Amino acid sequence: MAHLETVVGEIAAEMSARAERGTVASYIPKLAGVPIDQFGIAVTTPDGAVILAGDATVPFSIQSISKVFTLTLALGQIGDELWKRVGKEPSGNPFNSIVQLEHEHGIPRNPFINAGAIAVADAMLSGHQPREALGSILRFIRFVSGDEGVSMDEDVARSEKETGFLNTALANYMRAFGVLQHPVDHVLGVYFHQCAIAMSCEQLALAGRYLAFSGRLSPGGPSVVSEERARRIAALMLTCGHYDGSGDFAFRVGLPGKSGVGGGILAIAPGKASIAVWSPGLDRHGNSVLGSLALEHLAKAMRWSVFAG
Ligand code: DON
């Protein structure tokens, strides 16, 4: 543990000194103003320790990281039926791409590209109003993070709605194919609000514990999902969690991870740790530059890659 604390501290110090940080997402106007010079990291281990460094307690917009939690909830609601409406394959395309949808009859490649997450939001609306679906998302995240303070940033949700022309196109396209079963504005209302949830690295690392510890909040602790479900969600994070940068992330880091354009990444070292990193500057795929680098260093120093023998 002393070793882990030293490694995390060294990584935070090194990241603070880095000049090359990528660019902050600007297509969502509310995110464009987030100062780029921030870096946070939180690591939680099976014994319940939470190691923090840098800006680990500063809330940021989790954006696409929310797709991990909505996938968990939708699988809980409709189970494997979900896989009739969304695939499990890497897309090799940008997160907001529309090109595959026509060839593949409106069925998105995976639940982490925007089209897939919008289809998951639609599934969550079965038998529920948008307000209820959003309530269940917040309740779930508060439960798994053990923090009632997690909330949605209405300004970010509104900002995205006002400029979300591509997501609106994706949703209409899927609705035309019958993949979406609810009104497009209801589905997008859920999707924009889930993306606008604000969390710190500390809260996010805690929220990821059930994926790191076989579906439980701690080894032998309260169960959130079955071991098999946790393993499958982590598999999709590894293959699809960084969009068309997923191969590169697996190559460099070797851990299941999910990125968001707010600059956060949730990564899972199965049985060993749940890790959240945040730095708002992004690479061309929309993944945090310093977040990816920090995870690369951490996985190497701790020998946490899932491919380490
Ligand atoms: O729909 C969008 O474009 C954003 N709300 C989420 C995209 C995102 O986070 C992509 N991740 N790196």
PDB file of C-alpha atoms and ligand atoms in Angstrom:
ATOM      1  CA  MET A   1       0.000   0.000   0.000  1.00  0.00           C
ATOM      2  CA  ALA A   2       2.871   2.349   0.790  1.00  0.00           C
ATOM      3  CA  HIS A   3       4.172   1.559  -2.685  1.00  0.00           C
ATOM      4  CA  LEU A   4       0.805   2.398  -4.276  1.00  0.00           C
ATOM      5  CA  GLU A   5       0.594   5.720  -2.412  1.00  0.00           C
ATOM      6  CA  THR A   6       4.083   6.642  -3.584  1.00  0.00           C
ATOM      7  CA  VAL A   7       3.303   5.695  -7.187  1.00  0.00           C
ATOM      8  CA  VAL A   8       0.034   7.675  -7.203  1.00  0.00           C
ATOM      9  CA  GLY A   9       1.765  10.725  -5.698  1.00  0.00           C
ATOM     10  CA  GLU A  10       4.576  10.544  -8.247  1.00  0.00           C
ATOM     11  CA  ILE A  11       2.135  10.226 -11.136  1.00  0.00           C
ATOM     12  CA  ALA A  12       0.158  13.277  -9.951  1.00  0.00           C
ATOM     13  CA  ALA A  13       3.360  15.312  -9.637  1.00  0.00           C
ATOM     14  CA  GLU A  14       4.529  14.267 -13.082  1.00  0.00           C
ATOM     15  CA  MET A  15       1.180  15.014 -14.720  1.00  0.00           C
ATOM     16  CA  SER A  16       1.032  18.490 -13.158  1.00  0.00           C
ATOM     17  CA  ALA A  17       4.351  19.280 -14.803  1.00  0.00           C
ATOM     18  CA  ARG A  18       3.308  18.152 -18.299  1.00  0.00           C
ATOM     19  CA  ALA A  19       2.796  20.815 -20.949  1.00  0.00           C
ATOM     20  CA  GLU A  20       1.156  18.664 -23.665  1.00  0.00           C
ATOM     21  CA  ARG A  21      -2.436  18.255 -22.513  1.00  0.00           C
ATOM     22  CA  GLY A  22      -4.595  18.075 -25.663  1.00  0.00           C
ATOM     23  CA  THR A  23      -7.669  20.282 -26.032  1.00  0.00           C
ATOM     24  CA  VAL A  24     -10.813  20.724 -23.948  1.00  0.00           C
ATOM     25  CA  ALA A  25     -14.075  19.572 -25.608  1.00  0.00           C
ATOM     26  CA  SER A  26     -15.663  22.652 -27.154  1.00  0.00           C
ATOM     27  CA  TYR A  27     -18.671  21.203 -28.988  1.00  0.00           C
ATOM     28  CA  ILE A  28     -20.565  21.289 -25.697  1.00  0.00           C
ATOM     29  CA  PRO A  29     -20.236  25.029 -24.909  1.00  0.00           C
ATOM     30  CA  LYS A  30     -20.478  24.547 -21.132  1.00  0.00           C
ATOM     31  CA  LEU A  31     -17.457  22.222 -21.175  1.00  0.00           C
ATOM     32  CA  ALA A  32     -15.347  24.592 -23.292  1.00  0.00           C
ATOM     33  CA  GLY A  33     -14.672  26.856 -20.311  1.00  0.00           C
ATOM     34  CA  VAL A  34     -13.256  24.172 -17.978  1.00  0.00           C
ATOM     35  CA  PRO A  35      -9.620  25.107 -17.083  1.00  0.00           C
ATOM     36  CA  ILE A  36      -7.247  22.654 -18.746  1.00  0.00           C
ATOM     37  CA  ASP A  37      -4.548  22.766 -16.034  1.00  0.00           C
ATOM     38  CA  GLN A  38      -6.257  20.232 -13.747  1.00  0.00           C
ATOM     39  CA  PHE A  39      -5.378  16.625 -12.996  1.00  0.00           C
ATOM     40  CA  GLY A  40      -6.866  14.300 -10.412  1.00  0.00           C
ATOM     41  CA  ILE A  41      -6.494  10.614  -9.556  1.00  0.00           C
ATOM     42  CA  ALA A  42      -8.254   8.327  -7.089  1.00  0.00           C
ATOM     43  CA  VAL A  43      -7.544   4.637  -6.489  1.00  0.00           C
ATOM     44  CA  THR A  44      -9.613   2.384  -4.263  1.00  0.00           C
ATOM     45  CA  THR A  45      -8.385  -1.067  -3.245  1.00  0.00           C
ATOM     46  CA  PRO A  46     -10.082  -4.235  -1.872  1.00  0.00           C
ATOM     47  CA  ASP A  47      -9.257  -3.295   1.748  1.00  0.00           C
ATOM     48  CA  GLY A  48     -11.336  -0.123   1.381  1.00  0.00           C
ATOM     49  CA  ALA A  49      -8.406   2.302   1.146  1.00  0.00           C
ATOM     50  CA  VAL A  50      -8.949   5.324  -1.112  1.00  0.00           C
ATOM     51  CA  ILE A  51      -5.788   7.023  -2.317  1.00  0.00           C
ATOM     52  CA  LEU A  52      -6.191  10.530  -3.697  1.00  0.00           C
ATOM     53  CA  ALA A  53      -3.834  12.935  -5.418  1.00  0.00           C
ATOM     54  CA  GLY A  54      -4.087  16.215  -7.330  1.00  0.00           C
ATOM     55  CA  ASP A  55      -7.608  17.492  -8.025  1.00  0.00           C
ATOM     56  CA  ALA A  56      -9.211  14.217  -6.916  1.00  0.00           C
ATOM     57  CA  THR A  57     -12.107  15.878  -5.082  1.00  0.00           C
ATOM     58  CA  VAL A  58     -13.058  18.405  -7.798  1.00  0.00           C
ATOM     59  CA  PRO A  59     -16.333  17.455  -9.551  1.00  0.00           C
ATOM     60  CA  PHE A  60     -16.298  17.244 -13.358  1.00  0.00           C
ATOM     61  CA  SER A  61     -18.810  16.244 -16.021  1.00  0.00           C
ATOM     62  CA  ILE A  62     -18.670  12.446 -16.299  1.00  0.00           C
ATOM     63  CA  GLN A  63     -20.222  12.480 -19.799  1.00  0.00           C
ATOM     64  CA  SER A  64     -19.772   9.078 -21.483  1.00  0.00           C
ATOM     65  CA  ILE A  65     -18.598   7.380 -18.286  1.00  0.00           C
ATOM     66  CA  SER A  66     -22.306   7.462 -17.344  1.00  0.00           C
ATOM     67  CA  LYS A  67     -22.836   4.869 -20.104  1.00  0.00           C
ATOM     68  CA  VAL A  68     -21.294   2.197 -17.860  1.00  0.00           C
ATOM     69  CA  PHE A  69     -23.894   2.855 -15.181  1.00  0.00           C
ATOM     70  CA  THR A  70     -26.875   3.024 -17.563  1.00  0.00           C
ATOM     71  CA  LEU A  71     -25.727  -0.206 -19.222  1.00  0.00           C
ATOM     72  CA  THR A  72     -25.663  -1.843 -15.788  1.00  0.00           C
ATOM     73  CA  LEU A  73     -29.170  -0.577 -15.037  1.00  0.00           C
ATOM     74  CA  ALA A  74     -30.657  -1.497 -18.429  1.00  0.00           C
ATOM     75  CA  LEU A  75     -29.253  -5.035 -18.139  1.00  0.00           C
ATOM     76  CA  GLY A  76     -30.847  -5.194 -14.699  1.00  0.00           C
ATOM     77  CA  GLN A  77     -34.173  -4.091 -16.189  1.00  0.00           C
ATOM     78  CA  ILE A  78     -34.416  -6.133 -19.395  1.00  0.00           C
ATOM     79  CA  GLY A  79     -31.448  -8.527 -19.197  1.00  0.00           C
ATOM     80  CA  ASP A  80     -30.064 -10.079 -22.375  1.00  0.00           C
ATOM     81  CA  GLU A  81     -33.006  -8.707 -24.395  1.00  0.00           C
ATOM     82  CA  LEU A  82     -30.855  -5.564 -24.574  1.00  0.00           C
ATOM     83  CA  TRP A  83     -28.482  -7.303 -26.996  1.00  0.00           C
ATOM     84  CA  LYS A  84     -31.238  -7.438 -29.622  1.00  0.00           C
ATOM     85  CA  ARG A  85     -31.099  -3.642 -29.781  1.00  0.00           C
ATOM     86  CA  VAL A  86     -27.392  -2.968 -29.371  1.00  0.00           C
ATOM     87  CA  GLY A  87     -24.265  -4.909 -30.348  1.00  0.00           C
ATOM     88  CA  LYS A  88     -21.093  -5.873 -28.508  1.00  0.00           C
ATOM     89  CA  GLU A  89     -18.452  -5.116 -31.120  1.00  0.00           C
ATOM     90  CA  PRO A  90     -15.911  -2.295 -31.249  1.00  0.00           C
ATOM     91  CA  SER A  91     -16.963   0.278 -33.834  1.00  0.00           C
ATOM     92  CA  GLY A  92     -13.592   1.578 -35.010  1.00  0.00           C
ATOM     93  CA  ASN A  93     -15.435   4.848 -35.622  1.00  0.00           C
ATOM     94  CA  PRO A  94     -15.742   8.124 -33.685  1.00  0.00           C
ATOM     95  CA  PHE A  95     -18.172   8.116 -30.749  1.00  0.00           C
ATOM     96  CA  ASN A  96     -20.772  10.206 -32.589  1.00  0.00           C
ATOM     97  CA  SER A  97     -20.524   8.517 -36.004  1.00  0.00           C
ATOM     98  CA  ILE A  98     -23.693   7.751 -37.950  1.00  0.00           C
ATOM     99  CA  VAL A  99     -22.164   5.786 -40.864  1.00  0.00           C
ATOM    100  CA  GLN A 100     -22.547   2.250 -39.509  1.00  0.00           C
ATOM    101  CA  LEU A 101     -26.154   2.711 -38.489  1.00  0.00           C
ATOM    102  CA  GLU A 102     -27.608   2.514 -42.000  1.00  0.00           C
ATOM    103  CA  HIS A 103     -25.661  -0.622 -42.935  1.00  0.00           C
ATOM    104  CA  GLU A 104     -26.573  -2.286 -39.671  1.00  0.00           C
ATOM    105  CA  HIS A 105     -30.301  -1.495 -39.722  1.00  0.00           C
ATOM    106  CA  GLY A 106     -30.209   1.109 -36.977  1.00  0.00           C
ATOM    107  CA  ILE A 107     -28.611  -1.266 -34.448  1.00  0.00           C
ATOM    108  CA  PRO A 108     -25.601   0.452 -32.835  1.00  0.00           C
ATOM    109  CA  ARG A 109     -22.335  -1.482 -32.643  1.00  0.00           C
ATOM    110  CA  ASN A 110     -21.983  -1.264 -28.872  1.00  0.00           C
ATOM    111  CA  PRO A 111     -23.523   0.435 -25.805  1.00  0.00           C
ATOM    112  CA  PHE A 112     -20.697   2.971 -25.390  1.00  0.00           C
ATOM    113  CA  ILE A 113     -20.810   4.863 -28.694  1.00  0.00           C
ATOM    114  CA  ASN A 114     -23.420   7.619 -28.557  1.00  0.00           C
ATOM    115  CA  ALA A 115     -25.971   5.724 -30.664  1.00  0.00           C
ATOM    116  CA  GLY A 116     -25.619   2.684 -28.394  1.00  0.00           C
ATOM    117  CA  ALA A 117     -26.031   4.688 -25.221  1.00  0.00           C
ATOM    118  CA  ILE A 118     -29.088   6.404 -26.680  1.00  0.00           C
ATOM    119  CA  ALA A 119     -30.559   2.940 -27.415  1.00  0.00           C
ATOM    120  CA  VAL A 120     -29.773   1.949 -23.803  1.00  0.00           C
ATOM    121  CA  ALA A 121     -31.542   5.102 -22.549  1.00  0.00           C
ATOM    122  CA  ASP A 122     -34.565   4.083 -24.628  1.00  0.00           C
ATOM    123  CA  ALA A 123     -34.533   0.627 -23.026  1.00  0.00           C
ATOM    124  CA  MET A 124     -34.490   2.280 -19.593  1.00  0.00           C
ATOM    125  CA  LEU A 125     -37.701   4.120 -20.467  1.00  0.00           C
ATOM    126  CA  SER A 126     -39.711   0.878 -20.811  1.00  0.00           C
ATOM    127  CA  GLY A 127     -42.545   1.356 -18.352  1.00  0.00           C
ATOM    128  CA  HIS A 128     -40.984   4.537 -16.951  1.00  0.00           C
ATOM    129  CA  GLN A 129     -41.178   8.279 -17.430  1.00  0.00           C
ATOM    130  CA  PRO A 130     -37.918  10.146 -18.172  1.00  0.00           C
ATOM    131  CA  ARG A 131     -37.958  11.616 -14.664  1.00  0.00           C
ATOM    132  CA  GLU A 132     -38.153   8.129 -13.131  1.00  0.00           C
ATOM    133  CA  ALA A 133     -35.353   6.808 -15.339  1.00  0.00           C
ATOM    134  CA  LEU A 134     -33.126   9.738 -14.328  1.00  0.00           C
ATOM    135  CA  GLY A 135     -34.060   9.204 -10.696  1.00  0.00           C
ATOM    136  CA  SER A 136     -32.988   5.569 -10.902  1.00  0.00           C
ATOM    137  CA  ILE A 137     -29.656   6.515 -12.545  1.00  0.00           C
ATOM    138  CA  LEU A 138     -28.851   9.033  -9.804  1.00  0.00           C
ATOM    139  CA  ARG A 139     -29.975   6.660  -7.055  1.00  0.00           C
ATOM    140  CA  PHE A 140     -27.769   3.903  -8.460  1.00  0.00           C
ATOM    141  CA  ILE A 141     -24.684   6.113  -8.737  1.00  0.00           C
ATOM    142  CA  ARG A 142     -25.231   7.495  -5.228  1.00  0.00           C
ATOM    143  CA  PHE A 143     -25.554   3.926  -3.939  1.00  0.00           C
ATOM    144  CA  VAL A 144     -22.443   2.515  -5.607  1.00  0.00           C
ATOM    145  CA  SER A 145     -20.345   5.575  -4.742  1.00  0.00           C
ATOM    146  CA  GLY A 146     -21.748   5.658  -1.208  1.00  0.00           C
ATOM    147  CA  ASP A 147     -22.206   9.404  -1.670  1.00  0.00           C
ATOM    148  CA  GLU A 148     -25.590  11.139  -1.611  1.00  0.00           C
ATOM    149  CA  GLY A 149     -23.936  14.334  -2.871  1.00  0.00           C
ATOM    150  CA  VAL A 150     -23.665  13.221  -6.524  1.00  0.00           C
ATOM    151  CA  SER A 151     -25.898  15.415  -8.726  1.00  0.00           C
ATOM    152  CA  MET A 152     -26.705  16.454 -12.289  1.00  0.00           C
ATOM    153  CA  ASP A 153     -25.520  19.753 -13.704  1.00  0.00           C
ATOM    154  CA  GLU A 154     -28.591  21.252 -15.416  1.00  0.00           C
ATOM    155  CA  ASP A 155     -26.506  23.886 -17.212  1.00  0.00           C
ATOM    156  CA  VAL A 156     -24.398  21.197 -18.894  1.00  0.00           C
ATOM    157  CA  ALA A 157     -27.519  19.199 -19.860  1.00  0.00           C
ATOM    158  CA  ARG A 158     -29.108  22.311 -21.389  1.00  0.00           C
ATOM    159  CA  SER A 159     -25.899  23.282 -23.157  1.00  0.00           C
ATOM    160  CA  GLU A 160     -25.706  19.852 -24.762  1.00  0.00           C
ATOM    161  CA  LYS A 161     -29.374  19.818 -25.708  1.00  0.00           C
ATOM    162  CA  GLU A 162     -29.008  23.162 -27.484  1.00  0.00           C
ATOM    163  CA  THR A 163     -26.098  21.913 -29.586  1.00  0.00           C
ATOM    164  CA  GLY A 164     -26.827  18.166 -29.772  1.00  0.00           C
ATOM    165  CA  PHE A 165     -27.692  18.054 -33.476  1.00  0.00           C
ATOM    166  CA  LEU A 166     -25.674  14.897 -34.147  1.00  0.00           C
ATOM    167  CA  ASN A 167     -27.193  13.016 -31.235  1.00  0.00           C
ATOM    168  CA  THR A 168     -30.634  14.142 -32.391  1.00  0.00           C
ATOM    169  CA  ALA A 169     -29.843  12.780 -35.859  1.00  0.00           C
ATOM    170  CA  LEU A 170     -28.669   9.452 -34.383  1.00  0.00           C
ATOM    171  CA  ALA A 171     -31.816   9.154 -32.288  1.00  0.00           C
ATOM    172  CA  ASN A 172     -34.142   9.963 -35.185  1.00  0.00           C
ATOM    173  CA  TYR A 173     -32.320   7.462 -37.356  1.00  0.00           C
ATOM    174  CA  MET A 174     -32.770   4.699 -34.808  1.00  0.00           C
ATOM    175  CA  ARG A 175     -36.386   5.676 -34.247  1.00  0.00           C
ATOM    176  CA  ALA A 176     -36.985   5.325 -38.004  1.00  0.00           C
ATOM    177  CA  PHE A 177     -35.626   1.747 -37.826  1.00  0.00           C
ATOM    178  CA  GLY A 178     -37.818   0.990 -34.788  1.00  0.00           C
ATOM    179  CA  VAL A 179     -34.775   0.505 -32.550  1.00  0.00           C
ATOM    180  CA  LEU A 180     -35.990   3.371 -30.337  1.00  0.00           C
ATOM    181  CA  GLN A 181     -39.461   2.776 -28.966  1.00  0.00           C
ATOM    182  CA  HIS A 182     -40.035   6.037 -27.107  1.00  0.00           C
ATOM    183  CA  PRO A 183     -40.321   9.673 -28.221  1.00  0.00           C
ATOM    184  CA  VAL A 184     -36.937  10.992 -29.320  1.00  0.00           C
ATOM    185  CA  ASP A 185     -37.123  14.020 -27.000  1.00  0.00           C
ATOM    186  CA  HIS A 186     -37.760  11.743 -23.989  1.00  0.00           C
ATOM    187  CA  VAL A 187     -34.825   9.485 -24.865  1.00  0.00           C
ATOM    188  CA  LEU A 188     -32.455  12.399 -25.482  1.00  0.00           C
ATOM    189  CA  GLY A 189     -33.650  14.075 -22.283  1.00  0.00           C
ATOM    190  CA  VAL A 190     -32.456  11.034 -20.331  1.00  0.00           C
ATOM    191  CA  TYR A 191     -29.225  10.768 -22.337  1.00  0.00           C
ATOM    192  CA  PHE A 192     -28.220  14.454 -22.021  1.00  0.00           C
ATOM    193  CA  HIS A 193     -28.941  14.456 -18.292  1.00  0.00           C
ATOM    194  CA  GLN A 194     -27.018  11.233 -17.561  1.00  0.00           C
ATOM    195  CA  CYS A 195     -24.007  12.741 -19.380  1.00  0.00           C
ATOM    196  CA  ALA A 196     -24.346  15.898 -17.252  1.00  0.00           C
ATOM    197  CA  ILE A 197     -23.809  14.081 -13.948  1.00  0.00           C
ATOM    198  CA  ALA A 198     -20.944  15.688 -12.056  1.00  0.00           C
ATOM    199  CA  MET A 199     -18.571  13.554  -9.972  1.00  0.00           C
ATOM    200  CA  SER A 200     -15.069  13.791  -8.562  1.00  0.00           C
ATOM    201  CA  CYS A 201     -12.374  11.161  -9.129  1.00  0.00           C
ATOM    202  CA  GLU A 202     -12.940  10.035  -5.546  1.00  0.00           C
ATOM    203  CA  GLN A 203     -16.676   9.474  -6.117  1.00  0.00           C
ATOM    204  CA  LEU A 204     -16.078   7.801  -9.472  1.00  0.00           C
ATOM    205  CA  ALA A 205     -13.435   5.386  -8.205  1.00  0.00           C
ATOM    206  CA  LEU A 206     -15.816   4.349  -5.423  1.00  0.00           C
ATOM    207  CA  ALA A 207     -18.651   3.971  -7.929  1.00  0.00           C
ATOM    208  CA  GLY A 208     -16.520   1.590 -10.014  1.00  0.00           C
ATOM    209  CA  ARG A 209     -15.847  -0.837  -7.171  1.00  0.00           C
ATOM    210  CA  TYR A 210     -18.591  -3.263  -8.201  1.00  0.00           C
ATOM    211  CA  LEU A 211     -16.824  -3.748 -11.541  1.00  0.00           C
ATOM    212  CA  ALA A 212     -13.432  -4.320  -9.923  1.00  0.00           C
ATOM    213  CA  PHE A 213     -14.618  -6.633  -7.164  1.00  0.00           C
ATOM    214  CA  SER A 214     -16.737  -9.248  -8.990  1.00  0.00           C
ATOM    215  CA  GLY A 215     -20.024  -7.335  -8.761  1.00  0.00           C
ATOM    216  CA  ARG A 216     -19.590  -6.360  -5.101  1.00  0.00           C
ATOM    217  CA  LEU A 217     -18.785  -3.098  -3.321  1.00  0.00           C
ATOM    218  CA  SER A 218     -15.883  -4.907  -1.659  1.00  0.00           C
ATOM    219  CA  PRO A 219     -14.655  -8.506  -1.788  1.00  0.00           C
ATOM    220  CA  GLY A 220     -17.305 -10.494   0.097  1.00  0.00           C
ATOM    221  CA  GLY A 221     -19.317  -7.265   0.620  1.00  0.00           C
ATOM    222  CA  PRO A 222     -22.776  -6.175  -0.631  1.00  0.00           C
ATOM    223  CA  SER A 223     -23.627  -7.464  -4.111  1.00  0.00           C
ATOM    224  CA  VAL A 224     -24.592  -4.973  -6.840  1.00  0.00           C
ATOM    225  CA  VAL A 225     -24.633  -7.252  -9.903  1.00  0.00           C
ATOM    226  CA  SER A 226     -23.662 -10.857 -10.556  1.00  0.00           C
ATOM    227  CA  GLU A 227     -19.993 -11.691 -11.043  1.00  0.00           C
ATOM    228  CA  GLU A 228     -20.706 -12.661 -14.641  1.00  0.00           C
ATOM    229  CA  ARG A 229     -22.381  -9.330 -15.393  1.00  0.00           C
ATOM    230  CA  ALA A 230     -19.515  -7.341 -13.881  1.00  0.00           C
ATOM    231  CA  ARG A 231     -17.062  -9.340 -15.980  1.00  0.00           C
ATOM    232  CA  ARG A 232     -19.031  -8.770 -19.178  1.00  0.00           C
ATOM    233  CA  ILE A 233     -19.375  -5.031 -18.631  1.00  0.00           C
ATOM    234  CA  ALA A 234     -15.616  -4.843 -18.005  1.00  0.00           C
ATOM    235  CA  ALA A 235     -15.015  -6.795 -21.242  1.00  0.00           C
ATOM    236  CA  LEU A 236     -16.994  -4.204 -23.188  1.00  0.00           C
ATOM    237  CA  MET A 237     -15.048  -1.419 -21.462  1.00  0.00           C
ATOM    238  CA  LEU A 238     -11.810  -2.996 -22.662  1.00  0.00           C
ATOM    239  CA  THR A 239     -12.959  -3.479 -26.262  1.00  0.00           C
ATOM    240  CA  CYS A 240     -15.209  -0.424 -26.748  1.00  0.00           C
ATOM    241  CA  GLY A 241     -14.667   1.998 -23.826  1.00  0.00           C
ATOM    242  CA  HIS A 242     -12.392   4.379 -25.729  1.00  0.00           C
ATOM    243  CA  TYR A 243     -14.164   4.269 -29.118  1.00  0.00           C
ATOM    244  CA  ASP A 244     -11.713   4.295 -32.026  1.00  0.00           C
ATOM    245  CA  GLY A 245      -8.943   4.694 -29.457  1.00  0.00           C
ATOM    246  CA  SER A 246      -9.840   1.442 -27.653  1.00  0.00           C
ATOM    247  CA  GLY A 247      -7.088  -0.612 -29.259  1.00  0.00           C
ATOM    248  CA  ASP A 248      -4.463   1.973 -28.370  1.00  0.00           C
ATOM    249  CA  PHE A 249      -5.709   2.178 -24.769  1.00  0.00           C
ATOM    250  CA  ALA A 250      -5.627  -1.621 -24.397  1.00  0.00           C
ATOM    251  CA  PHE A 251      -2.135  -1.664 -25.899  1.00  0.00           C
ATOM    252  CA  ARG A 252      -0.782   1.059 -23.619  1.00  0.00           C
ATOM    253  CA  VAL A 253      -2.739   0.491 -20.390  1.00  0.00           C
ATOM    254  CA  GLY A 254      -4.180  -3.018 -20.597  1.00  0.00           C
ATOM    255  CA  LEU A 255      -7.161  -2.301 -18.352  1.00  0.00           C
ATOM    256  CA  PRO A 256     -10.915  -2.057 -19.014  1.00  0.00           C
ATOM    257  CA  GLY A 257     -11.704   1.660 -19.068  1.00  0.00           C
ATOM    258  CA  LYS A 258     -14.427   4.114 -19.992  1.00  0.00           C
ATOM    259  CA  SER A 259     -13.639   7.660 -21.018  1.00  0.00           C
ATOM    260  CA  GLY A 260     -15.781  10.801 -21.204  1.00  0.00           C
ATOM    261  CA  VAL A 261     -15.315  14.095 -23.038  1.00  0.00           C
ATOM    262  CA  GLY A 262     -15.265  15.837 -19.667  1.00  0.00           C
ATOM    263  CA  GLY A 263     -11.747  14.343 -19.434  1.00  0.00           C
ATOM    264  CA  GLY A 264     -12.478  11.582 -16.944  1.00  0.00           C
ATOM    265  CA  ILE A 265     -11.629   7.886 -17.248  1.00  0.00           C
ATOM    266  CA  LEU A 266     -12.881   5.082 -15.014  1.00  0.00           C
ATOM    267  CA  ALA A 267     -10.533   2.090 -15.169  1.00  0.00           C
ATOM    268  CA  ILE A 268     -10.785  -1.322 -13.559  1.00  0.00           C
ATOM    269  CA  ALA A 269      -7.952  -3.548 -12.382  1.00  0.00           C
ATOM    270  CA  PRO A 270     -10.004  -6.713 -11.688  1.00  0.00           C
ATOM    271  CA  GLY A 271      -9.646  -7.824  -8.074  1.00  0.00           C
ATOM    272  CA  LYS A 272      -7.083  -5.107  -7.405  1.00  0.00           C
ATOM    273  CA  ALA A 273      -8.489  -1.607  -7.787  1.00  0.00           C
ATOM    274  CA  SER A 274     -11.063   0.783  -9.157  1.00  0.00           C
ATOM    275  CA  ILE A 275      -9.317   3.865 -10.531  1.00  0.00           C
ATOM    276  CA  ALA A 276     -10.577   7.263 -11.685  1.00  0.00           C
ATOM    277  CA  VAL A 277      -8.448   9.873 -13.393  1.00  0.00           C
ATOM    278  CA  TRP A 278      -9.383  13.283 -14.713  1.00  0.00           C
ATOM    279  CA  SER A 279      -7.757  15.920 -16.838  1.00  0.00           C
ATOM    280  CA  PRO A 280      -9.927  17.957 -19.251  1.00  0.00           C
ATOM    281  CA  GLY A 281      -7.558  18.021 -22.250  1.00  0.00           C
ATOM    282  CA  LEU A 282      -8.518  15.419 -24.894  1.00  0.00           C
ATOM    283  CA  ASP A 283      -6.841  13.662 -27.801  1.00  0.00           C
ATOM    284  CA  ARG A 284      -8.416  13.463 -31.265  1.00  0.00           C
ATOM    285  CA  HIS A 285     -10.610  10.516 -30.213  1.00  0.00           C
ATOM    286  CA  GLY A 286     -12.096  12.459 -27.290  1.00  0.00           C
ATOM    287  CA  ASN A 287     -10.095  10.634 -24.605  1.00  0.00           C
ATOM    288  CA  SER A 288      -8.144  12.423 -21.839  1.00  0.00           C
ATOM    289  CA  VAL A 289      -4.465  12.824 -22.768  1.00  0.00           C
ATOM    290  CA  LEU A 290      -3.074  12.975 -19.238  1.00  0.00           C
ATOM    291  CA  GLY A 291      -5.676  10.546 -17.911  1.00  0.00           C
ATOM    292  CA  SER A 292      -4.551   7.868 -20.368  1.00  0.00           C
ATOM    293  CA  LEU A 293      -0.886   8.581 -19.661  1.00  0.00           C
ATOM    294  CA  ALA A 294      -1.410   8.427 -15.901  1.00  0.00           C
ATOM    295  CA  LEU A 295      -3.172   5.063 -16.227  1.00  0.00           C
ATOM    296  CA  GLU A 296      -0.370   3.787 -18.446  1.00  0.00           C
ATOM    297  CA  HIS A 297       2.165   4.679 -15.744  1.00  0.00           C
ATOM    298  CA  LEU A 298       0.032   3.278 -12.924  1.00  0.00           C
ATOM    299  CA  ALA A 299      -0.717  -0.036 -14.645  1.00  0.00           C
ATOM    300  CA  LYS A 300       2.950  -0.473 -15.483  1.00  0.00           C
ATOM    301  CA  ALA A 301       4.264   0.405 -12.007  1.00  0.00           C
ATOM    302  CA  MET A 302       1.719  -1.833 -10.236  1.00  0.00           C
ATOM    303  CA  ARG A 303       1.757  -4.613 -12.886  1.00  0.00           C
ATOM    304  CA  TRP A 304      -2.019  -4.253 -13.059  1.00  0.00           C
ATOM    305  CA  SER A 305      -2.506  -4.878 -16.789  1.00  0.00           C
ATOM    306  CA  VAL A 306      -5.038  -7.683 -17.252  1.00  0.00           C
ATOM    307  CA  PHE A 307      -2.425  -9.190 -19.568  1.00  0.00           C
ATOM    308  CA  ALA A 308       0.344  -9.239 -16.957  1.00  0.00           C
ATOM    309  CA  GLY A 309       1.269 -12.831 -16.163  1.00  0.00           C
TER     310      GLY A 309
HETATM  311  O1  DON B   1     -23.129  12.844 -26.515  1.00  0.00           O
HETATM  312  C1  DON B   1     -22.029  13.373 -26.410  1.00  0.00           C
HETATM  313  O2  DON B   1     -21.379  13.709 -27.398  1.00  0.00           O
HETATM  314  C2  DON B   1     -21.463  13.584 -25.026  1.00  0.00           C
HETATM  315  N1  DON B   1     -22.529  13.857 -24.096  1.00  0.00           N
HETATM  316  C3  DON B   1     -20.739  12.376 -24.540  1.00  0.00           C
HETATM  317  C4  DON B   1     -19.616  11.957 -25.454  1.00  0.00           C
HETATM  318  C5  DON B   1     -18.439  11.450 -24.741  1.00  0.00           C
HETATM  319  O3  DON B   1     -18.239  11.648 -23.570  1.00  0.00           O
HETATM  320  C6  DON B   1     -17.416  10.762 -25.580  1.00  0.00           C
HETATM  321  N2  DON B   1     -16.313  10.312 -24.756  1.00  0.00           N
HETATM  322  N3  DON B   1     -15.177  10.419 -24.778  1.00  0.00           N
END
